[in-house]
Each structure stands twice: as structure tokens, then as C-alpha cells.
Amino acid sequence: MIKTKYNAKISIDDKEFNVVVSEPSLAQRKELESRASEQKAKLDELSAINLQREELSLEIANKEKILSINTELLSTLNAQQKAELLKENKSICADILSLKKQASKLSAQLKSGDEINAQFEKLMEYKALMLVSGDDKDELFALIKERGIAFSTLWSELNEAVLKDSQKK
């Protein structure tokens, strides 16, 4: 027999809640996928920005290492060579400053990751409102919001409870 509704028992501290979790209908699944795809695009963009920032960090570290080596070499060179090396160091310092500014801008863009986390939580709440029912639903959701529990955490627990219920014979 194929089940489309599963009984789930969720415990928060010492309080137990009995709810029913439904499989999403085709329309509900499409709605959830549509909302999730928007977030996936933003997440992919943030991943690319993070990769750029990491590459800049490696380039900065490399230039700082070259600067350090050049500084050590200064004591072994004549005046003409020192002048050339100091010009090179000056150029490297300018490059490092420019790279650090670029990395800083990328870091600021990554702060929008908090926004994505908030949107993901809204998606999980929307999914819960759509697929969870039962007499204890309202009380469970009220307690979750009161305690500041993430809906993604609720879904972790619900998925385990659904798995247990689906394996019953």
C-alpha cells in the first residue's frame, strides 16, 4: 500500500505533539521547487563570489610572501639593485591594497548569505504550513516560533518520524 500521509510524533523538551505529514501533490511540489530554484540561483551566485574571494586571498598571500622575500634580499644588494627592488615592493604593495579592496567588496556581497538563510527558513515554514496538519499543529508551530527553533530543524525531525512511520508494517 502506498501512503501519502504519515503520523509523526515530535517532542520539544517534555512536550509531545502528534501531527500528520502529507506528501506534496504535484502542484505543491512544483510550487516548492519554484521557490527553491530562486534560492538555488542566489546560492550559486554566492558560491561563485566566495570562490573569487578565496582566489584573491591566495593571490594576496602570494604577493605578501614575495614582499617578505624581497625585504630579506634588500640587505644583500647594492644601491642600484636596492632601488629596483624597492620600486618592485612599492608596486607589490599597491597590488596588495587593490586586491584587499576587491576582497572586501566580495565579503560585503557574501553577507547577503544571511538573507538566503532567512529565505530558506521561510521556505521551510511555508512547506510546514502546506504539508503538516493535525490537532497539535497550531500548538507545535506556536512553540517553535516562541522558542526560536528553525523550521529546517523541525523538518529534520519530521523526516525521521515519517521514515519510521513509513517502515511500519
Short mmCIF file of N, CA, C and O in Angstrom, two decimals, residues 22-24 31 33 45 58 62 67 89 115 119 131 149 161 169:
data_model
loop_
_atom_site.label_atom_id
_atom_site.label_comp_id
_atom_site.label_asym_id
_atom_site.label_seq_id
_atom_site.Cartn_x
_atom_site.Cartn_y
_atom_site.Cartn_z
N SER A 22 1.85 15.20 5.13
CA SER A 22 1.35 14.72 3.85
C SER A 22 2.42 14.82 2.79
O SER A 22 3.27 15.71 2.83
N GLU A 23 2.36 13.90 1.83
CA GLU A 23 3.22 14.01 0.66
C GLU A 23 2.68 15.19 -0.16
O GLU A 23 1.48 15.38 -0.26
N PRO A 24 3.55 15.98 -0.75
CA PRO A 24 3.05 17.11 -1.55
C PRO A 24 2.40 16.61 -2.83
O PRO A 24 2.85 15.64 -3.45
N GLU A 31 5.29 24.14 -6.78
CA GLU A 31 5.38 25.41 -6.05
C GLU A 31 6.63 25.44 -5.17
O GLU A 31 7.38 26.42 -5.17
N GLU A 33 9.38 23.61 -5.54
CA GLU A 33 10.56 23.59 -6.42
C GLU A 33 10.81 24.96 -7.01
O GLU A 33 11.96 25.40 -7.13
N GLU A 45 25.27 31.96 -7.04
CA GLU A 45 25.95 33.25 -7.20
C GLU A 45 26.88 33.52 -6.02
O GLU A 45 28.02 33.94 -6.21
N LEU A 58 44.40 33.99 -1.91
CA LEU A 58 45.62 33.27 -2.28
C LEU A 58 46.61 34.19 -3.00
O LEU A 58 47.82 34.13 -2.76
N ASN A 62 50.32 35.23 -1.73
CA ASN A 62 51.49 35.05 -2.60
C ASN A 62 52.29 36.35 -2.73
O ASN A 62 53.52 36.35 -2.60
N LEU A 67 56.87 39.90 -1.18
CA LEU A 67 57.30 41.12 -0.50
C LEU A 67 58.25 40.80 0.66
O LEU A 67 59.27 41.47 0.85
N ASN A 89 58.76 46.45 -4.74
CA ASN A 89 58.00 46.31 -3.49
C ASN A 89 56.85 47.32 -3.43
O ASN A 89 55.75 46.99 -2.98
N GLU A 115 20.59 36.62 4.20
CA GLU A 115 19.28 36.79 3.57
C GLU A 115 18.80 35.47 2.97
O GLU A 115 17.64 35.10 3.09
N GLN A 119 15.49 33.32 3.84
CA GLN A 119 14.53 32.89 2.83
C GLN A 119 14.35 31.37 2.87
O GLN A 119 13.24 30.87 2.67
N LEU A 131 2.15 21.20 4.36
CA LEU A 131 2.13 19.74 4.41
C LEU A 131 1.87 19.14 5.80
O LEU A 131 1.66 17.94 5.91
N ILE A 149 13.01 28.06 17.30
CA ILE A 149 13.51 26.84 16.66
C ILE A 149 13.37 26.99 15.15
O ILE A 149 12.34 27.46 14.65
N ALA A 161 10.61 11.02 11.63
CA ALA A 161 9.34 10.45 12.07
C ALA A 161 8.57 9.84 10.90
O ALA A 161 7.97 8.76 11.03
N LYS A 169 4.98 -2.01 9.39
CA LYS A 169 4.27 -2.97 8.54
C LYS A 169 3.07 -3.52 9.24
O LYS A 169 2.89 -3.59 10.37
#
